[in-house]
Coordinates of C-alpha atoms in Angstrom, one line a residue:
M20 CA 0.3 -0.1 0.0
A21 CA 1.9 3.4 -0.5
N22 CA 2.2 6.4 1.4
K23 CA 0.1 8.9 1.3
G24 CA 2.2 10.6 3.9
P25 CA 4.1 13.6 1.9
L26 CA 1.4 13.5 0.0
K27 CA -0.8 15.2 2.9
T28 CA 2.5 17.0 3.7
M29 CA 2.2 19.1 0.0
G30 CA -1.1 19.4 0.7
N31 CA -1.8 21.6 3.2
T32 CA 1.8 23.7 2.5
A33 CA -0.1 24.3 -0.2
G34 CA -2.4 25.9 1.0
Q35 CA -0.9 27.7 4.1
D36 CA 0.7 29.2 1.3
G37 CA -2.7 30.4 -0.3
K38 CA -3.7 31.6 2.6
S39 CA -0.7 33.9 3.6
K40 CA -0.9 35.7 -0.1
A41 CA -5.0 36.2 0.4
L42 CA -3.6 37.7 3.5
G43 CA -1.3 39.3 2.6
L44 CA -3.8 40.9 -0.1
A45 CA -6.4 41.6 2.4
L46 CA -3.7 43.9 4.2
D47 CA -2.1 45.7 1.2
Q48 CA -6.4 46.5 0.5
I49 CA -6.7 47.8 4.3
E50 CA -4.3 50.6 3.7
K51 CA -4.4 51.2 1.2
Q52 CA -8.4 52.6 1.8
F53 CA -7.8 53.3 4.7
G54 CA -4.0 54.5 5.4
K55 CA -1.1 52.5 6.2
G56 CA -0.8 51.3 10.1
S57 CA -5.0 51.1 10.5
I58 CA -4.1 47.2 10.7
M59 CA -0.4 45.3 11.6
K60 CA 0.8 42.3 13.6
L61 CA 0.8 43.0 17.2
G62 CA 4.7 42.0 17.3
E63 CA 5.8 44.7 14.8
S64 CA 3.4 48.1 15.8
H65 CA 5.1 50.5 18.2
H66 CA 3.8 48.8 21.7
A67 CA 5.3 49.6 25.1
D68 CA 3.7 50.4 28.5
V69 CA 1.2 53.3 29.4
E70 CA 3.2 56.4 30.0
T71 CA 1.9 58.3 33.9
M72 CA 1.3 61.7 34.3
S73 CA 1.6 62.2 38.8
T74 CA -1.8 63.2 40.5
G75 CA 0.1 65.4 43.0
S76 CA 0.4 62.3 46.2
I77 CA 2.1 60.0 46.2
S78 CA 0.4 57.0 48.1
L79 CA -2.3 56.9 45.2
D80 CA 0.0 57.5 42.5
L81 CA 1.1 54.0 44.2
A82 CA -2.1 52.9 44.2
L83 CA -2.3 53.1 40.5
G84 CA 0.4 51.8 39.3
G85 CA 2.5 54.9 38.5
G86 CA 0.4 56.8 38.2
I87 CA -2.6 58.4 36.0
P88 CA -2.5 56.6 32.7
K89 CA -1.8 58.4 29.2
G90 CA -4.4 58.1 26.6
R91 CA -7.2 57.8 28.2
V92 CA -10.1 58.6 29.9
V93 CA -10.0 58.5 34.0
E94 CA -13.5 59.0 36.0
V95 CA -13.8 61.1 40.0
Y96 CA -16.8 60.8 41.7
G97 CA -17.8 61.1 45.4
P98 CA -20.3 63.1 47.2
E99 CA -19.9 67.1 47.3
S100 CA -17.1 69.1 48.7
S101 CA -14.6 65.5 49.3
G102 CA -12.3 67.2 46.8
K103 CA -12.6 65.8 43.5
T104 CA -11.6 69.3 42.0
T105 CA -8.4 69.7 44.0
L106 CA -7.4 66.6 42.8
T107 CA -7.9 66.8 39.5
L108 CA -6.2 70.5 40.3
H109 CA -2.6 68.5 41.3
A110 CA -2.7 66.5 38.2
I111 CA -3.3 69.9 36.4
A112 CA -0.3 71.7 38.6
E113 CA 2.0 68.2 37.9
I114 CA 1.1 68.4 34.4
Q115 CA 2.7 71.7 34.0
K116 CA 5.7 71.9 35.6
N117 CA 6.4 69.1 33.4
G118 CA 5.7 71.3 30.2
G119 CA 2.8 69.8 29.3
T120 CA -0.8 71.9 28.2
A121 CA -3.7 71.4 30.6
A122 CA -7.3 72.6 29.8
F123 CA -9.7 72.9 32.0
I124 CA -13.9 73.1 30.6
D125 CA -15.7 74.7 33.3
A126 CA -19.3 73.7 32.7
E127 CA -20.0 74.2 36.9
H128 CA -19.0 77.6 36.8
A129 CA -17.1 77.9 39.9
L130 CA -12.8 78.2 39.7
D131 CA -11.4 79.3 42.1
P132 CA -8.7 80.9 39.5
S133 CA -6.7 81.7 43.8
Y134 CA -6.7 78.2 45.2
A135 CA -5.8 77.3 41.5
K136 CA -2.3 79.4 42.0
R137 CA -1.9 78.2 45.0
I138 CA -2.0 74.2 44.2
G139 CA 0.4 75.1 42.2
V140 CA -1.9 76.0 38.6
D141 CA 0.2 77.9 36.3
T142 CA -3.4 79.9 36.1
E143 CA -0.9 81.8 33.3
N144 CA -0.8 79.5 30.6
L145 CA -4.7 77.2 31.8
L146 CA -7.1 77.1 28.9
L147 CA -10.1 77.9 30.8
S148 CA -13.9 78.1 28.2
Q149 CA -17.1 77.9 31.1
P150 CA -19.5 76.5 27.8
D151 CA -23.0 77.7 27.6
N152 CA -24.4 73.8 27.6
G153 CA -23.2 69.6 27.7
E154 CA -22.9 69.4 23.1
Q155 CA -20.6 72.2 23.2
A156 CA -18.4 71.0 25.8
L157 CA -18.3 67.9 24.2
E158 CA -17.4 69.3 20.9
I159 CA -14.9 71.7 22.9
V160 CA -12.5 68.7 24.4
E161 CA -13.4 66.9 21.2
T162 CA -11.6 69.7 19.4
L163 CA -8.3 70.2 21.7
V164 CA -8.5 66.3 21.6
R165 CA -8.1 65.9 17.9
S166 CA -5.3 69.4 17.7
N167 CA -2.4 66.3 19.7
A168 CA -1.5 69.4 20.7
V169 CA -3.1 69.4 25.1
D170 CA -2.0 66.7 27.8
L171 CA -4.6 66.8 30.2
I172 CA -8.8 67.7 29.9
V173 CA -11.0 68.2 32.9
V174 CA -14.4 68.2 32.3
D175 CA -15.6 70.1 36.1
S176 CA -18.6 68.3 36.1
V177 CA -20.6 65.6 34.6
A178 CA -23.9 66.4 36.6
A179 CA -22.8 70.2 35.0
L180 CA -23.7 68.7 31.6
V181 CA -26.6 70.1 30.1
P182 CA -28.1 69.4 27.1
R183 CA -28.9 71.8 24.2
A184 CA -32.6 70.7 24.8
E185 CA -32.6 70.9 28.2
I186 CA -31.9 74.5 28.4
E187 CA -33.7 75.7 25.4
G188 CA -37.3 73.6 26.5
D189 CA -39.5 75.0 30.4
M190 CA -38.5 74.4 33.5
G191 CA -41.5 71.1 33.9
D192 CA -40.2 69.2 30.2
S193 CA -38.9 65.7 31.2
L194 CA -36.9 64.4 29.2
P195 CA -35.6 61.5 30.4
G196 CA -32.6 59.8 29.7
L197 CA -30.9 63.1 27.6
Q198 CA -27.8 63.5 29.6
A199 CA -27.1 59.9 29.3
R200 CA -26.7 59.3 25.6
L201 CA -24.8 62.7 25.2
M202 CA -22.8 60.7 26.8
S203 CA -22.6 57.9 25.6
Q204 CA -23.0 59.5 21.8
A205 CA -19.4 61.2 23.1
L206 CA -17.6 58.6 24.7
R207 CA -18.1 56.9 21.4
K208 CA -16.2 59.6 19.4
L209 CA -14.1 60.9 22.3
T210 CA -11.9 56.9 23.1
G211 CA -9.9 56.3 19.9
V212 CA -8.9 59.7 19.1
I213 CA -7.5 59.9 22.6
S214 CA -6.2 57.0 22.6
R215 CA -3.9 58.1 19.2
S216 CA -3.6 62.0 20.6
N217 CA -2.0 60.7 24.2
A218 CA -3.8 63.1 26.0
T219 CA -5.9 62.3 29.7
V220 CA -9.3 62.9 29.9
I221 CA -11.1 63.4 34.0
F222 CA -14.1 63.6 34.3
I223 CA -15.4 64.4 37.8
N224 CA -18.7 63.3 38.7
Q225 CA -21.2 63.6 41.3
I226 CA -22.5 61.5 43.8
R227 CA -27.0 60.5 43.6
M228 CA -29.9 57.8 45.1
K229 CA -31.3 55.5 43.0
I230 CA -34.8 55.7 45.0
G231 CA -36.6 51.7 45.8
V232 CA -33.1 50.3 46.7
M233 CA -33.8 47.7 49.6
F234 CA -30.3 45.6 49.4
G235 CA -26.8 47.2 47.8
N236 CA -25.2 50.4 47.6
P237 CA -28.3 53.2 46.4
E238 CA -25.4 55.4 44.8
T239 CA -24.7 55.8 41.8
T240 CA -23.1 58.8 38.9
T241 CA -24.8 60.6 36.9
G242 CA -24.9 60.8 33.6
G243 CA -25.8 57.5 32.6
N244 CA -23.2 53.9 32.0
A245 CA -21.1 55.1 28.9
L246 CA -18.6 56.6 30.9
K247 CA -18.0 53.4 33.2
F248 CA -17.7 51.6 30.3
Y249 CA -15.1 54.3 28.4
A250 CA -13.0 54.6 31.6
S251 CA -10.3 53.0 32.6
V252 CA -9.7 53.9 36.0
R253 CA -12.4 54.4 38.6
M254 CA -12.2 56.6 41.5
D255 CA -13.8 56.9 44.0
I256 CA -13.0 59.9 47.6
R257 CA -14.5 60.1 49.7
R258 CA -13.6 62.9 53.0
I259 CA -13.3 60.0 56.2
G260 CA -12.3 63.0 59.2
Q261 CA -11.4 66.0 59.6
I262 CA -7.6 67.8 60.9
K263 CA -7.4 70.4 63.7
Q264 CA -5.5 72.0 64.8
A265 CA -6.4 73.6 68.6
E266 CA -10.0 74.1 68.3
S267 CA -10.4 75.3 64.5
I268 CA -10.5 72.1 61.6
I269 CA -8.2 73.6 59.4
G270 CA -8.6 69.8 56.5
N271 CA -9.3 66.8 56.0
R272 CA -8.8 63.0 56.3
T273 CA -9.2 62.1 52.6
R274 CA -9.7 58.5 51.2
V275 CA -9.4 57.5 47.0
K276 CA -10.8 53.8 46.4
V277 CA -9.8 52.5 42.7
V278 CA -12.7 51.3 42.1
K279 CA -11.5 50.1 38.4
N280 CA -7.9 50.2 36.4
K281 CA -7.6 48.3 33.9
V282 CA -3.4 49.4 34.3
A283 CA -2.2 48.2 36.8
P284 CA -4.6 46.2 40.2
P285 CA -7.6 48.2 41.1
F286 CA -9.4 48.1 44.7
R287 CA -5.7 49.4 45.9
E288 CA -6.4 52.7 48.3
A289 CA -5.4 55.7 49.5
E290 CA -5.2 57.8 52.0
F291 CA -4.3 61.7 52.3
D292 CA -4.6 65.1 54.4
I293 CA -6.4 68.2 52.5
M294 CA -5.1 71.1 53.7
Y295 CA -7.8 74.6 53.3
N296 CA -7.1 77.3 50.6
E297 CA -3.6 75.0 50.2
G298 CA -4.7 71.3 48.1
I299 CA -3.0 67.9 48.5
S300 CA -0.1 68.5 51.8
R301 CA 2.3 66.5 50.7
A302 CA 4.6 66.5 53.3
G303 CA 2.1 64.7 55.7
D304 CA 1.1 62.3 52.7
V305 CA 5.8 61.8 52.9
L306 CA 5.6 61.1 56.5
D307 CA 3.6 58.9 56.7
L308 CA 4.9 56.8 53.7
A309 CA 7.8 56.9 55.2
A310 CA 6.9 55.9 58.9
A311 CA 5.0 52.9 57.4
R312 CA 7.7 51.7 55.6
D313 CA 10.1 51.7 58.4
I314 CA 11.9 54.7 57.0
V315 CA 11.1 57.6 59.9
E316 CA 11.2 56.0 62.7
K317 CA 8.3 56.4 64.5
A318 CA 8.3 55.7 68.8
G319 CA 6.0 57.1 70.9
A320 CA 5.0 60.6 69.9
W321 CA 8.3 61.0 68.6
Y322 CA 9.2 61.5 65.1
A323 CA 13.3 60.1 63.6
Y324 CA 15.2 60.2 60.6
N325 CA 18.9 58.9 61.1
D326 CA 19.1 58.5 64.1
A327 CA 18.2 62.2 64.4
K328 CA 14.1 63.3 65.5
I329 CA 12.5 65.7 63.7
G330 CA 9.3 66.3 65.5
Q331 CA 6.9 65.3 68.5
G332 CA 3.7 64.4 67.2
R333 CA 3.1 64.1 63.4
E334 CA 2.0 68.1 62.7
A335 CA 4.7 68.7 64.4
A336 CA 7.5 66.4 61.9
K337 CA 5.4 68.1 58.4
T338 CA 6.7 71.3 59.7
F339 CA 9.4 69.3 60.5
L340 CA 9.5 68.1 57.1
L341 CA 7.8 71.4 55.5
E342 CA 10.3 72.9 56.2
N343 CA 13.5 71.1 55.0
P344 CA 12.6 70.4 51.8
A345 CA 15.7 68.6 50.5
V346 CA 14.4 65.9 53.2
M347 CA 11.3 65.4 52.0
D348 CA 12.9 65.4 48.6
E349 CA 15.1 62.5 50.0
L350 CA 12.4 60.4 51.8
A351 CA 10.2 60.3 48.9
D352 CA 13.4 58.8 46.7
K353 CA 13.5 56.1 49.2
I354 CA 10.0 55.5 48.4
R355 CA 9.8 54.9 45.1
A356 CA 12.5 53.0 45.1
M357 CA 11.7 50.2 47.4
E358 CA 8.5 50.2 45.7
L359 CA 10.1 49.9 42.3
A360 CA 12.7 47.4 43.8
K361 CA 8.9 45.3 44.6
S362 CA 7.6 46.2 41.7
Q363 CA 10.3 44.6 39.7
P364 CA 9.7 40.0 39.6
A365 CA 12.5 38.4 41.1
P366 CA 14.2 35.7 38.2
A367 CA 13.1 32.6 37.1
K368 CA 14.1 29.3 39.0
E369 CA 15.9 26.5 36.5
P370 CA 13.6 23.3 36.7
K371 CA 15.2 20.7 38.8
E372 CA 15.6 18.4 35.6
A373 CA 17.4 21.6 34.3
V374 CA 19.2 21.7 36.6
D375 CA 20.4 18.1 37.3
A376 CA 20.4 18.1 33.4
K377 CA 23.3 20.2 33.2
A378 CA 25.1 18.7 35.7
A379 CA 25.4 15.3 34.4
P380 CA 28.4 15.0 32.0
K381 CA 27.6 15.3 28.3
V382 CA 28.2 11.7 25.7
D383 CA 28.4 12.4 22.0
A384 CA 26.0 9.5 20.8
K385 CA 27.6 10.0 17.5
V386 CA 31.2 9.2 18.1
A387 CA 31.8 5.9 18.2
V388 CA 34.6 4.4 20.8
P389 CA 36.7 1.6 19.1
A390 CA 37.4 -0.9 20.6
D391 CA 40.4 -1.8 22.1
T392 CA 42.3 -5.8 21.8
D393 CA 44.6 -5.2 24.1
K394 CA 41.2 -4.3 27.3
K395 CA 41.1 -7.2 29.2
P396 CA 38.0 -9.2 29.2
E397 CA 35.2 -7.4 32.0
A398 CA 33.8 -9.9 34.7
E399 CA 32.7 -12.0 34.8
S400 CA 29.0 -12.3 36.7
S401 CA 28.3 -14.5 39.3
T402 CA 25.8 -16.4 37.4
E403 CA 28.0 -17.0 34.2
S404 CA 31.4 -17.9 36.9
V405 CA 29.6 -20.8 38.3
A406 CA 27.4 -21.9 35.5
K407 CA 31.0 -22.5 33.8
A408 CA 32.4 -24.5 37.1
S409 CA 29.6 -26.6 36.7
A410 CA 30.8 -27.3 33.0
K411 CA 33.8 -28.4 34.0
K412 CA 33.1 -30.5 37.0
V413 CA 30.9 -32.9 34.1

């Protein structure tokens, strides 16, 4: 019977060649119609780790896996006066320090320029828009993103993006789902453009209560579900306490939970101080992280660094760091170095079989060992010796 194996192999090879040729023609047609780079193999694309920008809080940067990702949609939501706008203004200040351009779409018409300046925002070069309706605001965002010249855009807030039909209608008109449709349409258009331009768009959002919810979380955000799906990062920011000095309240203790993260592990939390008229306290943030990692020693109420006491009580230690920014920068660098060392994977151990194979001597099976005629015969086995002795006796 004839062997059909080679014929099958030749048929498979011809089929693969035909598929490769057809795929090449299809790729050429796509690139001709939609432009070069519209489709490619993943290995040929310029794929790199997602770039990030700082939030102004080291603890939040660590919780996010490095910072806010570039070229993505981000949502920051929480109750009133929880620090949403303050957090985004710090992000604007950080991007400006690195030579970037930022824009603030003030749909709430409530931005305080003097407060932004105290936080560190370069208000002279900040692009500001106060649109009349939601469509105008989102069209401005799209134009800025398509320019490829703006690094960060903040929209404050989704709840204030009022559709044009609602503004032009009467006060009692019922227009259900209008804002949700507006956000859904806008995000469908914006997501791809944002990714290509490497700009980051942060949407600030408010919380509403679902009516009639008996079990589960009754809280929800405005603008429908589109933003929940399109956002790569979602942060829930809350006040968890007050900071007092004598009888006066001078700030809030704030917690941020990363409820969604497509570029790093989610569900991490960060806590920091937001001081009134100052913003996020970098000194308090660095002090807490350094104490948690034993870079700064804490004995009772005293804080010590390099065997030298830096303050009795947290506020005194924060004051020391504010007066000695070089020490604060040194602590921040040590914290980042420790986190970087943790994030790097450990070298993989070789399997035991591979180690044993390396240790064993190599034998070349192709080399024939010549017979040694002068070599004495090997010792006979005990069974053969007994058999020969019995034969001689017979």
